[in-house]
Coordinates of C-alpha atoms and ligand atoms in Angstrom, one line a residue:
M1 CA 34.7 -8.3 -1.9
K2 CA 36.4 -7.6 -5.1
T3 CA 33.0 -6.8 -6.4
F4 CA 32.8 -4.7 -3.8
C5 CA 36.2 -2.7 -4.3
I6 CA 35.6 -2.0 -8.1
R7 CA 32.6 -0.8 -7.7
S8 CA 34.0 1.8 -5.2
L9 CA 36.8 2.9 -7.1
F10 CA 34.8 3.5 -9.9
F11 CA 32.0 5.4 -8.1
A12 CA 34.5 7.3 -6.0
S13 CA 36.0 8.1 -9.3
I14 CA 32.6 9.6 -10.9
T15 CA 32.7 11.4 -8.0
L16 CA 35.3 12.8 -7.7
L17 CA 34.6 14.2 -11.5
L18 CA 31.3 15.0 -11.1
I19 CA 32.5 17.3 -8.0
A20 CA 35.0 18.7 -10.4
C21 CA 33.4 19.9 -13.0
G22 CA 30.0 20.8 -11.0
E23 CA 32.1 22.8 -9.5
E24 CA 32.7 25.0 -12.7
K25 CA 28.4 25.2 -13.4
K26 CA 28.0 26.4 -9.7
E27 CA 29.5 29.8 -10.4
R28 CA 26.8 29.5 -13.0
I29 CA 23.6 28.8 -11.1
K30 CA 22.6 30.5 -8.1
M31 CA 21.4 27.7 -5.8
P32 CA 19.3 28.7 -2.9
T33 CA 19.6 27.6 0.3
T34 CA 17.6 24.6 1.4
D35 CA 16.4 23.2 5.0
L36 CA 16.3 18.9 3.6
S37 CA 14.8 18.4 7.7
K38 CA 12.1 20.6 6.6
A39 CA 11.2 19.2 3.3
S40 CA 7.5 17.3 3.5
L41 CA 8.1 13.5 3.4
I42 CA 6.0 11.0 4.6
P43 CA 6.4 8.7 5.9
K44 CA 8.6 10.5 7.9
P45 CA 12.3 9.2 7.6
L46 CA 13.9 7.5 10.8
K47 CA 16.7 10.7 10.5
T48 CA 17.5 13.5 8.5
I49 CA 20.1 15.6 8.4
P50 CA 20.6 18.7 6.5
T51 CA 23.6 20.7 4.9
N52 CA 21.8 23.4 3.4
S53 CA 22.4 23.6 -0.6
A54 CA 21.3 22.5 -3.5
F55 CA 20.8 19.0 -6.2
A56 CA 20.1 21.3 -9.5
L57 CA 18.2 18.5 -10.9
D58 CA 18.4 19.3 -15.0
Q59 CA 19.5 17.4 -18.6
F60 CA 22.6 17.6 -17.0
T61 CA 21.7 14.8 -14.8
A62 CA 22.5 11.1 -15.7
I63 CA 20.8 7.5 -13.4
Y64 CA 23.6 4.6 -12.9
T65 CA 22.7 1.6 -10.9
S66 CA 25.1 -0.9 -10.1
K67 CA 26.0 -3.4 -12.9
D68 CA 24.8 -6.9 -12.0
A69 CA 22.4 -6.0 -9.4
T70 CA 19.2 -7.4 -9.5
G71 CA 16.5 -5.4 -9.9
F72 CA 18.7 -2.0 -9.4
E73 CA 18.3 -1.0 -13.7
E74 CA 15.1 -1.2 -13.2
V75 CA 14.9 1.1 -10.1
G76 CA 16.3 3.6 -11.2
T77 CA 14.1 2.9 -14.5
F78 CA 11.3 3.9 -12.5
L79 CA 12.1 6.8 -10.9
A80 CA 13.9 8.0 -14.1
D81 CA 10.1 7.6 -15.9
K82 CA 8.7 9.1 -12.5
I83 CA 10.4 12.4 -12.7
K84 CA 10.1 12.1 -16.6
D85 CA 5.9 12.3 -15.3
K86 CA 6.2 14.8 -12.8
I87 CA 8.2 17.8 -14.0
N88 CA 8.7 16.7 -17.9
L89 CA 12.4 16.0 -17.8
S90 CA 14.4 13.1 -19.5
I91 CA 17.2 11.8 -17.4
P92 CA 19.2 9.2 -19.0
V93 CA 19.6 5.7 -17.2
N94 CA 23.4 3.8 -17.6
S95 CA 23.8 5.5 -20.5
E96 CA 27.0 4.6 -21.3
G97 CA 29.6 7.6 -22.9
A98 CA 26.5 10.8 -21.9
N99 CA 29.9 13.1 -22.3
T100 CA 26.5 16.7 -21.1
V101 CA 26.6 14.4 -18.1
E102 CA 27.2 16.6 -14.8
R103 CA 25.9 15.4 -11.9
V104 CA 25.0 12.0 -11.3
I105 CA 21.7 10.2 -9.6
Y106 CA 23.8 6.2 -8.2
I107 CA 21.3 3.6 -7.1
N108 CA 24.3 1.3 -5.4
Q109 CA 23.7 -1.9 -4.0
S110 CA 26.2 -1.7 -1.2
D111 CA 26.7 -5.0 1.7
S112 CA 26.7 -2.2 4.5
T113 CA 25.4 -4.3 7.9
A114 CA 24.6 -1.2 8.7
L115 CA 21.3 -0.9 6.2
D116 CA 20.2 -4.5 8.3
S117 CA 16.7 -4.7 7.0
P118 CA 16.0 -5.3 3.4
E119 CA 13.3 -1.8 2.7
A120 CA 16.7 0.5 5.1
Y121 CA 18.5 3.1 2.5
Q122 CA 20.4 5.1 2.8
L123 CA 20.3 9.4 0.7
Y124 CA 22.6 11.0 0.2
I125 CA 22.5 14.6 -1.8
N126 CA 25.3 16.2 -2.5
Q127 CA 26.2 19.2 -4.7
D128 CA 26.5 16.9 -7.6
S129 CA 25.7 13.6 -6.8
I130 CA 23.4 11.6 -5.2
I131 CA 23.4 8.6 -3.9
I132 CA 20.9 6.0 -3.0
N133 CA 22.6 3.6 -1.1
S134 CA 20.8 0.2 -0.2
N135 CA 21.1 -4.1 0.4
T136 CA 18.8 -4.9 -1.9
A137 CA 16.7 -3.4 -5.0
E138 CA 13.4 -3.0 -2.4
G139 CA 15.4 -0.9 -0.3
A140 CA 16.4 1.0 -3.4
F141 CA 12.6 1.1 -4.6
R142 CA 11.6 3.0 -0.8
G143 CA 14.7 5.4 -1.9
I144 CA 13.5 6.7 -5.0
Q145 CA 10.6 7.5 -3.1
T146 CA 12.2 9.5 -1.0
L147 CA 13.4 10.9 -3.3
R148 CA 10.2 11.5 -6.1
Q149 CA 9.2 13.6 -2.6
L150 CA 11.9 15.7 -2.8
V151 CA 11.8 16.9 -6.8
P152 CA 9.6 20.2 -6.7
L153 CA 6.9 20.0 -9.3
E154 CA 8.0 23.8 -10.0
S155 CA 11.1 25.5 -9.3
N156 CA 11.4 28.9 -8.7
D157 CA 11.7 31.7 -11.2
T158 CA 15.5 32.1 -12.6
L159 CA 15.8 28.7 -11.7
A160 CA 12.5 27.5 -13.6
L161 CA 14.0 29.4 -16.7
Q162 CA 16.7 27.4 -17.0
K163 CA 15.3 24.2 -16.4
I164 CA 16.6 23.2 -12.6
W165 CA 14.9 22.1 -10.0
P166 CA 16.7 22.2 -6.8
V167 CA 16.9 19.2 -4.6
P168 CA 17.9 19.7 -0.6
T169 CA 21.1 18.4 0.2
G170 CA 21.4 16.5 3.2
K171 CA 21.9 12.6 4.2
I172 CA 18.7 10.5 5.2
T173 CA 19.0 7.4 6.7
D174 CA 15.4 4.9 7.3
N175 CA 14.2 2.1 7.6
P176 CA 10.8 1.0 8.0
N177 CA 9.2 0.4 11.7
F178 CA 6.8 -2.2 10.7
A179 CA 7.5 -4.5 7.9
Y180 CA 4.2 -4.7 7.1
R181 CA 2.3 -1.5 5.5
G182 CA -1.2 -2.4 4.4
S183 CA -4.2 -1.5 2.3
M184 CA -6.9 -3.3 1.9
L185 CA -9.6 -2.9 -1.0
D186 CA -13.5 -4.4 -1.0
V187 CA -13.8 -5.3 -4.7
A188 CA -16.5 -7.5 -4.0
R189 CA -19.6 -5.2 -3.2
H190 CA -18.3 -2.8 -6.0
F191 CA -16.0 -3.8 -8.0
F192 CA -12.9 -2.4 -9.5
S193 CA -11.1 -2.1 -12.8
V194 CA -7.9 -3.3 -13.2
D195 CA -7.2 0.1 -13.5
D196 CA -8.3 1.5 -11.0
V197 CA -6.2 -1.3 -9.0
K198 CA -3.4 0.0 -10.7
K199 CA -4.1 4.1 -10.4
Y200 CA -4.5 2.5 -6.4
I201 CA -1.1 1.0 -6.2
D202 CA 0.8 3.1 -7.4
L203 CA 0.1 6.1 -5.4
L204 CA 0.0 3.6 -2.4
S205 CA 3.8 3.3 -3.2
Y206 CA 4.7 6.4 -3.0
Y207 CA 3.8 6.5 0.4
K208 CA 5.9 3.1 0.1
I209 CA 2.6 1.0 1.8
N210 CA 3.6 -2.5 0.4
V211 CA 0.7 -4.7 0.9
L212 CA -2.8 -4.9 -1.1
H213 CA -5.0 -7.3 0.4
L214 CA -7.7 -7.7 -2.6
H215 CA -10.7 -9.3 -0.9
L216 CA -12.6 -11.1 -3.8
S217 CA -15.2 -12.9 -2.7
D218 CA -18.5 -11.2 0.0
D219 CA -22.5 -12.2 -0.3
Q220 CA -22.4 -9.4 -3.5
G221 CA -20.1 -11.4 -6.0
W222 CA -17.0 -13.7 -6.5
R223 CA -13.9 -11.6 -7.9
I224 CA -12.1 -14.2 -9.3
E225 CA -12.1 -15.9 -12.2
I226 CA -11.4 -20.2 -10.7
K227 CA -11.2 -22.1 -13.6
S228 CA -12.6 -25.9 -12.0
W229 CA -15.6 -23.8 -10.7
P230 CA -16.3 -21.3 -13.6
K231 CA -20.0 -20.6 -12.3
L232 CA -18.2 -18.5 -9.8
T233 CA -18.1 -15.3 -12.1
E234 CA -20.6 -16.7 -14.0
V235 CA -22.7 -16.1 -11.6
G236 CA -21.3 -14.8 -8.2
G237 CA -20.0 -12.3 -10.7
S238 CA -22.7 -10.8 -12.5
T239 CA -24.6 -8.8 -9.9
E240 CA -23.1 -5.9 -6.7
V241 CA -24.7 -3.7 -4.5
G242 CA -27.2 -1.7 -5.8
G243 CA -27.7 -4.4 -8.6
E244 CA -24.6 -2.9 -11.1
S245 CA -23.3 -5.7 -13.1
G246 CA -20.3 -6.0 -10.7
G247 CA -17.5 -7.7 -13.0
F248 CA -14.6 -10.0 -12.0
Y249 CA -10.3 -9.9 -12.6
T250 CA -9.7 -13.2 -15.5
Q251 CA -6.4 -14.7 -13.8
E252 CA -5.1 -13.0 -16.3
D253 CA -6.3 -9.8 -15.0
Y254 CA -4.6 -10.9 -11.8
K255 CA -1.9 -11.4 -13.2
E256 CA -1.0 -9.0 -14.0
I257 CA -2.1 -6.4 -10.5
V258 CA 0.1 -8.6 -9.5
R259 CA 2.7 -7.5 -11.4
Y260 CA 2.3 -4.0 -11.7
A261 CA 2.7 -4.2 -7.0
A262 CA 5.3 -6.5 -7.6
E263 CA 7.4 -3.9 -9.7
R264 CA 6.6 -1.6 -6.8
Y265 CA 7.8 -4.5 -4.5
M266 CA 3.9 -4.4 -3.1
T267 CA 2.5 -7.9 -2.2
I268 CA -0.7 -8.6 -3.0
I269 CA -2.8 -10.3 -0.5
P270 CA -5.8 -12.5 -2.3
E271 CA -9.0 -12.6 0.3
I272 CA -11.9 -15.5 -0.1
D273 CA -14.0 -14.9 2.9
M274 CA -15.7 -17.6 4.3
P275 CA -17.5 -19.7 5.9
G276 CA -19.5 -16.8 6.2
H277 CA -20.3 -14.2 3.4
T278 CA -20.8 -16.7 0.7
N279 CA -23.5 -16.1 -0.6
A280 CA -22.5 -14.9 -4.0
A281 CA -20.4 -18.9 -3.7
S282 CA -23.3 -21.1 -2.6
V283 CA -25.6 -18.5 -5.5
S284 CA -23.3 -20.3 -8.2
Y285 CA -23.1 -22.9 -6.3
P286 CA -26.2 -24.5 -4.5
F287 CA -24.9 -27.6 -2.4
L288 CA -22.2 -25.1 -0.8
N289 CA -24.1 -24.2 1.8
G290 CA -26.1 -26.8 2.5
N291 CA -29.6 -26.2 3.5
G292 CA -31.6 -27.6 0.0
K293 CA -32.1 -24.2 -1.0
T294 CA -30.9 -22.5 -4.2
P295 CA -30.4 -18.6 -3.0
K296 CA -31.2 -15.2 -4.8
L297 CA -27.9 -12.8 -5.2
Y298 CA -28.4 -10.0 -2.9
E299 CA -27.3 -6.8 -4.1
G300 CA -28.0 -4.9 -0.5
M301 CA -25.6 -4.5 3.0
R302 CA -26.4 -6.3 5.0
V303 CA -23.8 -9.3 7.2
G304 CA -23.6 -12.2 8.4
F305 CA -26.9 -14.3 7.3
S306 CA -24.6 -16.8 4.9
T307 CA -22.7 -19.6 5.6
F308 CA -21.1 -23.0 3.6
D309 CA -21.5 -26.4 5.2
T310 CA -18.5 -27.0 7.3
H311 CA -19.3 -30.9 7.1
K312 CA -19.3 -31.5 3.1
D313 CA -16.1 -33.0 2.4
T314 CA -17.0 -31.5 -1.2
V315 CA -16.9 -27.7 0.9
Y316 CA -13.2 -28.8 1.1
A317 CA -12.6 -30.6 -2.3
F318 CA -14.3 -26.7 -3.5
I319 CA -12.1 -25.1 -0.7
D320 CA -8.4 -27.4 -1.8
D321 CA -8.7 -26.1 -5.7
V322 CA -10.2 -22.4 -4.9
V323 CA -6.9 -21.6 -3.1
R324 CA -5.1 -24.1 -4.7
E325 CA -5.7 -21.7 -8.3
I326 CA -5.7 -18.7 -6.5
S327 CA -2.4 -19.7 -4.8
A328 CA -0.7 -20.6 -8.1
I329 CA -0.5 -16.9 -9.3
T330 CA -0.1 -15.5 -6.3
P331 CA 3.8 -15.2 -5.9
G332 CA 3.5 -13.5 -1.5
P333 CA 3.1 -15.3 1.7
Y334 CA -0.5 -15.3 3.0
F335 CA -3.3 -16.0 2.0
H336 CA -6.9 -14.5 4.1
V337 CA -9.6 -16.2 4.3
G338 CA -11.7 -14.2 6.0
G339 CA -13.2 -15.5 8.8
D340 CA -15.4 -12.7 10.2
E341 CA -19.1 -13.0 11.2
S342 CA -20.0 -16.4 10.4
H343 CA -23.2 -15.5 12.9
V344 CA -25.3 -18.0 11.6
T345 CA -22.3 -20.6 11.6
K346 CA -22.2 -22.8 15.2
K347 CA -19.4 -22.0 17.0
K348 CA -18.3 -25.6 17.3
D349 CA -18.2 -25.9 13.3
Y350 CA -16.9 -22.6 12.6
I351 CA -13.6 -24.1 15.0
Y352 CA -14.4 -27.2 12.8
F353 CA -13.4 -25.2 10.0
I354 CA -10.6 -22.6 10.6
N355 CA -8.9 -25.5 11.0
K356 CA -9.2 -28.1 8.4
V357 CA -9.4 -24.5 5.8
E358 CA -5.7 -23.9 7.5
K359 CA -4.8 -27.2 6.8
I360 CA -5.9 -26.6 3.0
V361 CA -4.0 -23.0 2.9
Q362 CA -0.7 -24.3 4.2
K363 CA -0.8 -27.4 2.2
H364 CA -0.6 -24.6 -0.9
G365 CA 2.4 -23.2 0.4
K366 CA 0.8 -20.0 2.4
R367 CA 0.2 -19.0 6.0
M368 CA -3.0 -18.2 6.8
I369 CA -4.5 -14.9 8.2
G370 CA -8.0 -13.8 8.9
W371 CA -10.1 -11.5 10.6
D372 CA -9.9 -11.5 14.4
E373 CA -12.9 -14.4 14.8
V374 CA -10.4 -16.9 13.4
A375 CA -8.3 -17.1 16.3
I376 CA -11.2 -18.8 19.2
A377 CA -10.1 -21.9 16.2
D378 CA -7.1 -24.5 17.6
V379 CA -5.0 -22.1 15.0
D380 CA -1.0 -22.6 14.6
S381 CA 0.9 -20.0 15.7
T382 CA 2.1 -19.6 12.0
S383 CA -1.2 -17.9 10.7
I384 CA -2.0 -14.0 11.5
S385 CA -4.6 -13.0 12.7
Q386 CA -6.2 -8.9 12.1
W387 CA -7.9 -7.3 14.4
W388 CA -10.2 -5.8 13.7
A389 CA -13.1 -5.4 16.2
S390 CA -12.6 -7.8 19.6
E391 CA -9.7 -6.9 21.9
E392 CA -9.9 -10.6 23.4
N393 CA -9.7 -12.0 20.4
A394 CA -6.6 -10.2 19.2
K395 CA -5.8 -11.1 23.3
K396 CA -6.4 -15.2 22.2
A397 CA -4.5 -14.6 19.0
V398 CA -1.4 -13.3 21.5
D399 CA -1.8 -15.9 23.6
K400 CA -1.3 -18.5 20.8
G401 CA 1.9 -17.1 19.8
M402 CA 0.5 -15.9 16.3
Q403 CA 1.1 -12.1 15.1
I404 CA -1.7 -9.6 14.2
I405 CA -2.2 -7.3 11.5
V406 CA -3.4 -3.8 13.1
S407 CA -6.8 -2.7 11.6
P408 CA -9.1 -1.6 14.5
A409 CA -12.0 0.1 12.4
K410 CA -12.1 3.1 15.3
K411 CA -9.4 4.1 13.6
A412 CA -8.6 2.7 11.0
Y413 CA -10.9 1.5 8.6
L414 CA -10.9 3.4 5.2
D415 CA -14.8 3.4 5.2
M416 CA -15.7 4.8 8.3
E417 CA -17.0 8.6 7.4
Y418 CA -15.0 11.5 8.2
D419 CA -18.0 13.8 9.8
T420 CA -21.1 13.7 9.8
L421 CA -21.4 15.6 6.4
S422 CA -19.2 12.8 4.6
K423 CA -20.4 11.8 1.2
F424 CA -19.5 8.7 1.1
G425 CA -18.9 6.1 4.2
L426 CA -20.8 3.9 6.9
H427 CA -20.2 5.1 11.2
W428 CA -20.4 2.6 13.0
A429 CA -17.4 2.1 14.0
A430 CA -16.6 5.9 14.5
Y431 CA -16.5 9.2 12.9
I432 CA -13.1 9.4 11.2
P433 CA -11.8 12.8 11.4
V434 CA -7.9 13.3 9.1
D435 CA -6.9 13.5 12.4
T436 CA -8.1 10.6 14.2
A437 CA -7.2 8.6 11.6
Y438 CA -3.5 9.6 12.6
I439 CA -3.3 10.5 15.8
W440 CA -2.8 6.8 17.7
T441 CA -0.9 4.1 18.0
P442 CA -0.5 0.6 17.5
E443 CA 1.5 -0.1 19.7
E444 CA -1.1 1.5 22.9
Y445 CA -3.8 -1.6 22.5
G446 CA -0.9 -3.9 25.0
I447 CA 0.0 -5.8 22.0
P448 CA 3.5 -7.1 22.7
M449 CA 5.6 -5.0 19.9
E450 CA 6.7 -8.7 18.9
N451 CA 3.1 -9.6 18.0
I452 CA 2.8 -7.0 16.0
L453 CA 3.2 -7.3 12.1
G454 CA 2.0 -4.4 10.9
V455 CA -1.1 -2.1 10.3
E456 CA -3.9 -2.2 7.7
A457 CA -6.4 0.0 6.2
P458 CA -9.3 -2.0 5.1
L459 CA -11.4 -0.1 2.4
W460 CA -15.0 -1.4 2.4
S461 CA -16.9 -0.5 -0.6
E462 CA -20.7 -0.9 -0.1
T463 CA -20.8 2.8 -0.7
I464 CA -18.3 4.1 -2.6
S465 CA -18.7 2.5 -6.3
N466 CA -15.9 4.0 -8.9
I467 CA -12.7 5.3 -8.1
D468 CA -13.5 9.1 -7.3
E469 CA -15.0 7.6 -4.8
L470 CA -12.9 5.3 -3.6
E471 CA -10.1 8.2 -3.5
Y472 CA -12.4 10.2 -1.4
L473 CA -12.8 7.5 1.3
A474 CA -8.8 6.6 1.1
F475 CA -7.4 10.0 0.2
P476 CA -5.8 11.5 2.6
R477 CA -6.0 9.2 5.0
I478 CA -4.3 6.3 3.9
I479 CA -0.6 9.1 3.6
G480 CA -1.3 9.0 7.7
Y481 CA -1.7 5.4 7.5
S482 CA 1.9 4.5 5.8
E483 CA 3.2 7.0 8.9
L484 CA 1.9 4.8 11.2
S485 CA 3.6 1.7 10.0
W486 CA 6.7 3.2 8.4
S487 CA 7.9 5.9 11.3
I488 CA 9.1 5.3 14.7
K489 CA 6.8 7.4 17.0
E490 CA 9.1 10.0 17.9
N491 CA 8.7 11.1 14.6
R492 CA 4.7 11.3 14.7
D493 CA 3.1 14.6 15.3
W494 CA -0.2 15.7 14.6
E495 CA 0.7 19.4 13.7
N496 CA 3.7 19.1 12.3
Y497 CA 2.6 16.5 10.1
K498 CA -0.7 18.5 9.1
V499 CA 1.8 20.9 7.5
R500 CA 3.7 18.6 5.7
L501 CA 0.2 16.8 4.2
A502 CA -0.6 20.0 2.6
D503 CA 2.1 19.7 0.4
Q504 CA 0.3 16.8 -0.8
A505 CA -1.8 18.8 -2.5
P506 CA 0.2 19.5 -6.2
F507 CA 0.9 15.7 -6.5
L508 CA -2.7 15.0 -5.6
D509 CA -3.9 17.3 -8.1
R510 CA -1.2 16.4 -10.1
M511 CA -2.3 12.4 -10.4
D512 CA -6.5 13.3 -10.4
V513 CA -7.1 12.2 -6.7
K514 CA -10.0 13.6 -5.4
Y515 CA -9.4 13.4 -1.9
Y516 CA -11.3 14.3 0.8
P517 CA -10.2 18.4 1.9
S518 CA -10.7 18.1 5.7
K519 CA -10.6 21.6 7.3
L520 CA -8.3 20.2 9.3
I521 CA -5.6 20.7 6.6
D522 CA -4.9 24.0 4.9
W523 CA -4.9 23.0 1.7
K524 CA -3.6 25.8 0.3
K525 CA -1.6 25.5 -3.2
S526 CA -4.8 22.8 -3.7
N527 CA -6.4 23.8 -7.2
Y528 CA -8.8 20.7 -5.7
T529 CA -12.3 21.5 -3.8
Y530 CA -15.2 19.0 -3.5
E531 CA -18.5 20.6 -3.2
I532 CA -18.6 19.3 0.8
I533 CA -16.0 22.0 1.5
K534 CA -18.1 25.1 0.6
Ligands
LIG601 C1 -17.8 -4.9 8.6 C2 -17.7 -6.9 7.5 C3 -17.1 -6.6 6.3 C4 -18.0 -4.6 6.1 C5 -17.6 -3.3 7.0 C6 -17.8 -2.2 7.4 C7 -15.3 -6.5 8.5 C8 -14.6 -8.1 8.6 N1 -16.4 -7.7 8.3 O1 -18.8 -5.6 10.0 O2 -18.1 -7.2 5.5 O3 -17.9 -4.4 4.7 O4 -17.7 -4.2 8.4 O5 -17.5 -0.8 7.7 O6 -15.1 -5.1 8.3

């Protein structure tokens, strides 16, 4: 309580001081009128109240963060770095005695009960101060994404000459609808470098996505170093779809991805897909498939032809090592075991296998996630089902009391083609144009709200082999999935969204994102045209 009062006093006096100094400055700078409720924010915040004036972001602005509040200074520094990247303006963070400071951005740890989830935040933008309140650094981090989106890339003429960027004033109260807002990247069919994954993570975090699920193994490749089973990557990591040389993450690489994601309050979920989708593992260690044959490396696109031997103890000893090594370098609470399309595993063997693997995952301190098929086994209510194909399996999972990650292929698969002219992608589930990707609700499938953990958009990589192609399939649809999982239904409307989406163009161009320029969107501020639109 005492620290709270001191902090509030300190904070109130800074604000008063700044209001006093600000009055003088206001006469000199003619700031535009604004409307915060029309700002192109994605995902749309819970509540926005505009006050129609503007905060002048310029070289006399400084960032201060709550003292002794874990992670808050780092959030302040992150914001300063991003503002520097965006508009080349350097803003000091927690600098003492900066007497040229006229306006502050204050990132404040509050203990308000109104901010009832760790990601909730309030953003007050006044003419002379910006205040972000959150109970946690995670909430503050979500709040600064909103603020980043409000900083214009370019200022208008007069203000631009004075190097002032106007930020619309008002109050935002925000809180995610779903705690799990995910994306998945298949690095098994085609391998993506650590730098590619980092670029993707950074873009996702701008839209408040907080989970990246990495599909680390499949028939075509094994992508993570397992020290006790080195051939997995030496042999199983050596190719990919189409026969290129593949690749893998060393454990140090993986830790670097985890660290980079954690800096953005994003959880990494590792997936080792089994008992099907395991050809690359069985090429590396042929005892795993139990049929006495050494399979060949596979570079095609078929699914459902491989399986582990579900009866051998040595197979479970192998899985134990894999889960143990990966869990030890994964701080997040989840481990994804795949479990999809085990077409050549007998049903009773499949059930036996999933039950055993669930215990292994739990032994290593993680919650099991599996594709929706796992619900046919005797899984625990603490395990999670990722619904992608079968409504019947989703229902079974609900009956077992499991939580569900909503990823219906027809709506949420980023590897589905946009339309018949799409340069990349598949269309076995559907064509998914940008509006179809947005106009649905996770609640519409009859899964009770309390069973929905969140939404995830998987990006399978059979047809894409580099970051440009990844971006083509992911953007702009992933931006819509962020809104579907963060914003409440009442705040989602396609006509309103598509205008806000078009306004992302300058940012996406600036980040060199090779997005698909859908004709459904009026990208007038974009520099970027993909040949398909011609
Ligand atoms: C599914 C497979 C996946 C494949 C994808 C392509 C799941 C859970 N399984 O058949 O291995 O890459 O389609 O869209 O999606």
